[in-house]
Structure formats: C-alpha cells, structure tokens
Coordinates of N, CA, C and O in Angstrom, one line a residue:
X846 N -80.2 -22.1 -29.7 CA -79.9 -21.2 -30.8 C -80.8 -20.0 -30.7 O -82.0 -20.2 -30.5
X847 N -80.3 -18.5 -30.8 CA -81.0 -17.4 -30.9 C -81.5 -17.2 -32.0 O -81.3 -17.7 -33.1
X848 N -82.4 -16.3 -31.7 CA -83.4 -15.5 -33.5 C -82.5 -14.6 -33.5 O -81.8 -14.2 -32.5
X849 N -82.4 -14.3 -34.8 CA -81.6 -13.2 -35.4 C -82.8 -12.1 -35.4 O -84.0 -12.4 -35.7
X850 N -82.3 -10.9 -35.0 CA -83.0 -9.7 -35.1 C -82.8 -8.9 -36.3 O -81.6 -8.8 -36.7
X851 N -83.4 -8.6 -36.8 CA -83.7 -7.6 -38.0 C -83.3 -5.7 -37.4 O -84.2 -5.1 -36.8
X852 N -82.5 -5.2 -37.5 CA -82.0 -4.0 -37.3 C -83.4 -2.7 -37.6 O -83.7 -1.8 -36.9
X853 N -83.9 -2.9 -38.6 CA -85.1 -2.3 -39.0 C -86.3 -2.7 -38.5 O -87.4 -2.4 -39.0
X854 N -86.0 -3.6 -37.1 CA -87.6 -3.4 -36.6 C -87.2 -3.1 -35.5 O -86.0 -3.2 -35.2
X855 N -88.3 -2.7 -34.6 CA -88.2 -1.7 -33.2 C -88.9 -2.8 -32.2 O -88.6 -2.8 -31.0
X856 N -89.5 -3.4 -32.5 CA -90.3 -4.7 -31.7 C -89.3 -4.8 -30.6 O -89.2 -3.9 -29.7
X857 N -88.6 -6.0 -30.5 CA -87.7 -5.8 -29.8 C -86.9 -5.0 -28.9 O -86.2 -5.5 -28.1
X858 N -86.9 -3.9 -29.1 CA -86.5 -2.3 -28.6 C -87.6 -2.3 -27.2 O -87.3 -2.0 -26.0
X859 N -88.8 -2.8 -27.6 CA -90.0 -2.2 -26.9 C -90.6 -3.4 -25.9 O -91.4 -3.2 -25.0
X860 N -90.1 -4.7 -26.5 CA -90.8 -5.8 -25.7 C -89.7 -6.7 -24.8 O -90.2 -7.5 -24.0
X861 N -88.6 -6.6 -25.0 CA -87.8 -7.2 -24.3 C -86.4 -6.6 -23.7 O -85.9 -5.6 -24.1
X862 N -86.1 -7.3 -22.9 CA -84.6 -6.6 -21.7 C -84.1 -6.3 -22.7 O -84.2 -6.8 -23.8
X863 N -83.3 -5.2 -22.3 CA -82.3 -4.9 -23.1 C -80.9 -5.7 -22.5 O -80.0 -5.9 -23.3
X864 N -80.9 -6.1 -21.6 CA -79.8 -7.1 -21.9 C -79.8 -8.4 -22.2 O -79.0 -9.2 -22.0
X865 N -81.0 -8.6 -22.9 CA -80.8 -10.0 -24.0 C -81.1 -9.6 -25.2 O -81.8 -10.2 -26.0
X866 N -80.6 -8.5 -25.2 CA -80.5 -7.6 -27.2 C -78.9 -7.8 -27.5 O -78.0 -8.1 -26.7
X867 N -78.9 -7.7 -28.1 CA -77.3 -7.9 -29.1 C -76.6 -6.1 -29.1 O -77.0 -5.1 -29.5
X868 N -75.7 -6.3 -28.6 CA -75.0 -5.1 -28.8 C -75.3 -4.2 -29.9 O -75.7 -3.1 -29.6
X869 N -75.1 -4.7 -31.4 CA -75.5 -4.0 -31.9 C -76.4 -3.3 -32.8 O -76.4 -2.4 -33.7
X870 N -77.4 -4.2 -32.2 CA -79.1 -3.7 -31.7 C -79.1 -2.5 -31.4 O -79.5 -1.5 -31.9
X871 N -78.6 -3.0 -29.9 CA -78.9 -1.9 -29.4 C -78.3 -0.4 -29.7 O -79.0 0.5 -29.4
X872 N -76.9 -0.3 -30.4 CA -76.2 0.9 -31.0 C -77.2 1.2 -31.8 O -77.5 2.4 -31.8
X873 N -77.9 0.5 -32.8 CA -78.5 0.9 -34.4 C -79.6 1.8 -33.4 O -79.4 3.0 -33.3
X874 N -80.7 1.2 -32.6 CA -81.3 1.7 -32.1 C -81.1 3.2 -31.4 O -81.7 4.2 -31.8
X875 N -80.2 3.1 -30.5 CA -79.9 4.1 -30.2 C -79.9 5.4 -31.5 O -80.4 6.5 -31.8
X876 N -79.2 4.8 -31.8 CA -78.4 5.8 -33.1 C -79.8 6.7 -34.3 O -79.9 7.6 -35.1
X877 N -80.8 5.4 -33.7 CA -82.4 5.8 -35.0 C -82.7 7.1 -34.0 O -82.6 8.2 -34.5
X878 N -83.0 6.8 -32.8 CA -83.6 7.3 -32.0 C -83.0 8.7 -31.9 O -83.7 9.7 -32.0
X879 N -81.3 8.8 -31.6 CA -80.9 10.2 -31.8 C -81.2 11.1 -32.6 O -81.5 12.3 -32.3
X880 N -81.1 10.3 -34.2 CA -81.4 10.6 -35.1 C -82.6 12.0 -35.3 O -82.5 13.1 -35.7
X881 N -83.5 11.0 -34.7 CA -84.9 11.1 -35.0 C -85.3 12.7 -33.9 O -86.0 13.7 -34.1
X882 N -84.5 12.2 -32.9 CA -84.8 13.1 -31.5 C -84.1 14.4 -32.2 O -84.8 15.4 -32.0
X883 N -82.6 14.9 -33.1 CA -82.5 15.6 -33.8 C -83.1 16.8 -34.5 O -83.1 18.0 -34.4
X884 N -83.8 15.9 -35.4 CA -84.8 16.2 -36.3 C -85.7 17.1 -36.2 O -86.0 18.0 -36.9
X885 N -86.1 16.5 -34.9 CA -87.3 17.2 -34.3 C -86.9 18.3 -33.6 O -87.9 19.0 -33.1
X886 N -85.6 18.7 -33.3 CA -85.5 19.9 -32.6 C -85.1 20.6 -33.6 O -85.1 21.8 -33.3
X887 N -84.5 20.3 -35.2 CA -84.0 21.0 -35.8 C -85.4 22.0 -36.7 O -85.5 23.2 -37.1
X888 N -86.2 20.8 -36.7 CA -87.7 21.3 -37.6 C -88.0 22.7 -35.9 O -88.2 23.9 -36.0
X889 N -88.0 22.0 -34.7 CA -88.9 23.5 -34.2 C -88.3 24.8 -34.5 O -89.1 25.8 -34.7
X890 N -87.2 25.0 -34.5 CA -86.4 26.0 -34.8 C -86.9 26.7 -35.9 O -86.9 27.9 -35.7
X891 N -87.3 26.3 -37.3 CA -87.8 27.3 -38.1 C -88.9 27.7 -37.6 O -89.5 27.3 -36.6
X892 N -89.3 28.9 -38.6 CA -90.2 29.9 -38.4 C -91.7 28.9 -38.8 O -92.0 28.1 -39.7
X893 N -92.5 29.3 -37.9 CA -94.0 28.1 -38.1 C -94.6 29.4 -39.5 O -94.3 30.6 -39.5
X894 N -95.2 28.9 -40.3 CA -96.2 29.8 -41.5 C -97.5 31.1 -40.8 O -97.8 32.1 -41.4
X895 N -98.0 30.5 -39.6 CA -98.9 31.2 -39.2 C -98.4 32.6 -38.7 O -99.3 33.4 -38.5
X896 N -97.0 32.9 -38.4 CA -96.6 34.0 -37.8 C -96.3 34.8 -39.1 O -96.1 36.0 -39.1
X897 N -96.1 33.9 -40.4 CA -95.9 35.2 -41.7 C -96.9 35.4 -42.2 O -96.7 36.2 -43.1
X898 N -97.9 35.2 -42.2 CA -99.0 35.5 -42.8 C -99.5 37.0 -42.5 O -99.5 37.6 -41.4
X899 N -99.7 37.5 -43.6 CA -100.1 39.2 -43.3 C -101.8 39.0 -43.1 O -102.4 38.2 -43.7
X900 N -102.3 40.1 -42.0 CA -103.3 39.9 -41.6 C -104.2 40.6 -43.1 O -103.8 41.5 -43.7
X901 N -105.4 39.7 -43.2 CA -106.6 39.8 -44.0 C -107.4 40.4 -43.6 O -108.4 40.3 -44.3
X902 N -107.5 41.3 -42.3 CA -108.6 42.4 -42.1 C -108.0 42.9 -40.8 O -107.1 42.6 -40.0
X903 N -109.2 43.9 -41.2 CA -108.6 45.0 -39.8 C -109.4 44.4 -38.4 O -110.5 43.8 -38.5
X904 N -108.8 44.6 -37.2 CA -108.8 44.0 -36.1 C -110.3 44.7 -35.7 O -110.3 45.9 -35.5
X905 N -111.2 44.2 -35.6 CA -112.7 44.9 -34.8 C -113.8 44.1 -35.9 O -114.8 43.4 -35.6
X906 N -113.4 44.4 -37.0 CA -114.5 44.2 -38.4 C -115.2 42.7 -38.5 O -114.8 41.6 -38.7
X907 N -116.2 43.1 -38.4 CA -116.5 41.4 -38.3 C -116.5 41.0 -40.1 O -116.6 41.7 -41.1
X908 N -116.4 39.6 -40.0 CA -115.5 39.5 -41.3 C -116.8 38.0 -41.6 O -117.3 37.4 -40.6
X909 N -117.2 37.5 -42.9 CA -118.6 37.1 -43.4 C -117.6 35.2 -43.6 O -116.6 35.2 -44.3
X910 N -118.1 33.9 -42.7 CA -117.5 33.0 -42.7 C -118.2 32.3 -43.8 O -119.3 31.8 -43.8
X911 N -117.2 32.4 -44.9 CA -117.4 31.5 -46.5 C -117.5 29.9 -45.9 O -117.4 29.0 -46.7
X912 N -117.7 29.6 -44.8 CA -117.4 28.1 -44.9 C -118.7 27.9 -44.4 O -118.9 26.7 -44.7
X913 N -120.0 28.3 -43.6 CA -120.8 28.2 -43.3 C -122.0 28.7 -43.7 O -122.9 29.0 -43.0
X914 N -121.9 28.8 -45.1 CA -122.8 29.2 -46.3 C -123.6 28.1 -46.0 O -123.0 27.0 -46.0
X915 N -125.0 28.3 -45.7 CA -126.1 27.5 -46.5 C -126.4 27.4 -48.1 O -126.4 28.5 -48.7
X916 N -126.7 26.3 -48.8 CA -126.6 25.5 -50.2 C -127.9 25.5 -50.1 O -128.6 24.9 -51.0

C-alpha cells in the first residue's frame, strides 16, 4: 500500500525519484514551479524605485550623515 502525497508539500519533489511520484504530483508541481518562475520574470520587468528617486544633492557636496550622530 502507498502513502498518499499531499499536493501542497514539496518534500517529495526534493527527496525522491521522480518516477515513484504520481503523475499528478508531478503536473501540480510542475505547474507551482512555472508559476512561480513567471512571477519572477514578470516583477523584474518593472521599474526598481531607486532609478526614480530625484537626486537630494548636488554631485561634489559633501553632505552631513544623520545616522552617525553621536547621543
């Protein structure tokens, strides 16, 4: 008698052959992983925040670091 696999865990995915996975294991898996691989190419494509930021001083000026104040 086999264990039944839970679709929502990845264990499996990671520790055993893939040809003693269940077919449709193996699709759900696949299918997270596309998913996910997606995602991540759709997020690089926007614009990152650090290129809109308008610059806060002029380029040469030395500028006074609030974060290394002595208390």
């Amino acid at each position: 008698m086999s264990t039944r696999i839970k679709h929502n865990d990845l264990t499996h995915w990671f520790i055993r052959d893939h040809n003693q996975l269940p077919d449709a294991y193996l699709r759900s898996c696949q299918k997270f992983f596309k998913e996910l691989s997606d995602k991540q190419q759709a997020s690089s494509n926007k614009q990152q925040a650090s290129s809109c930021k308008k610059q806060l001083h002029k380029v040469g000026t030395r500028v006074k670091n609030r974060f290394n104040r002595k208390v």
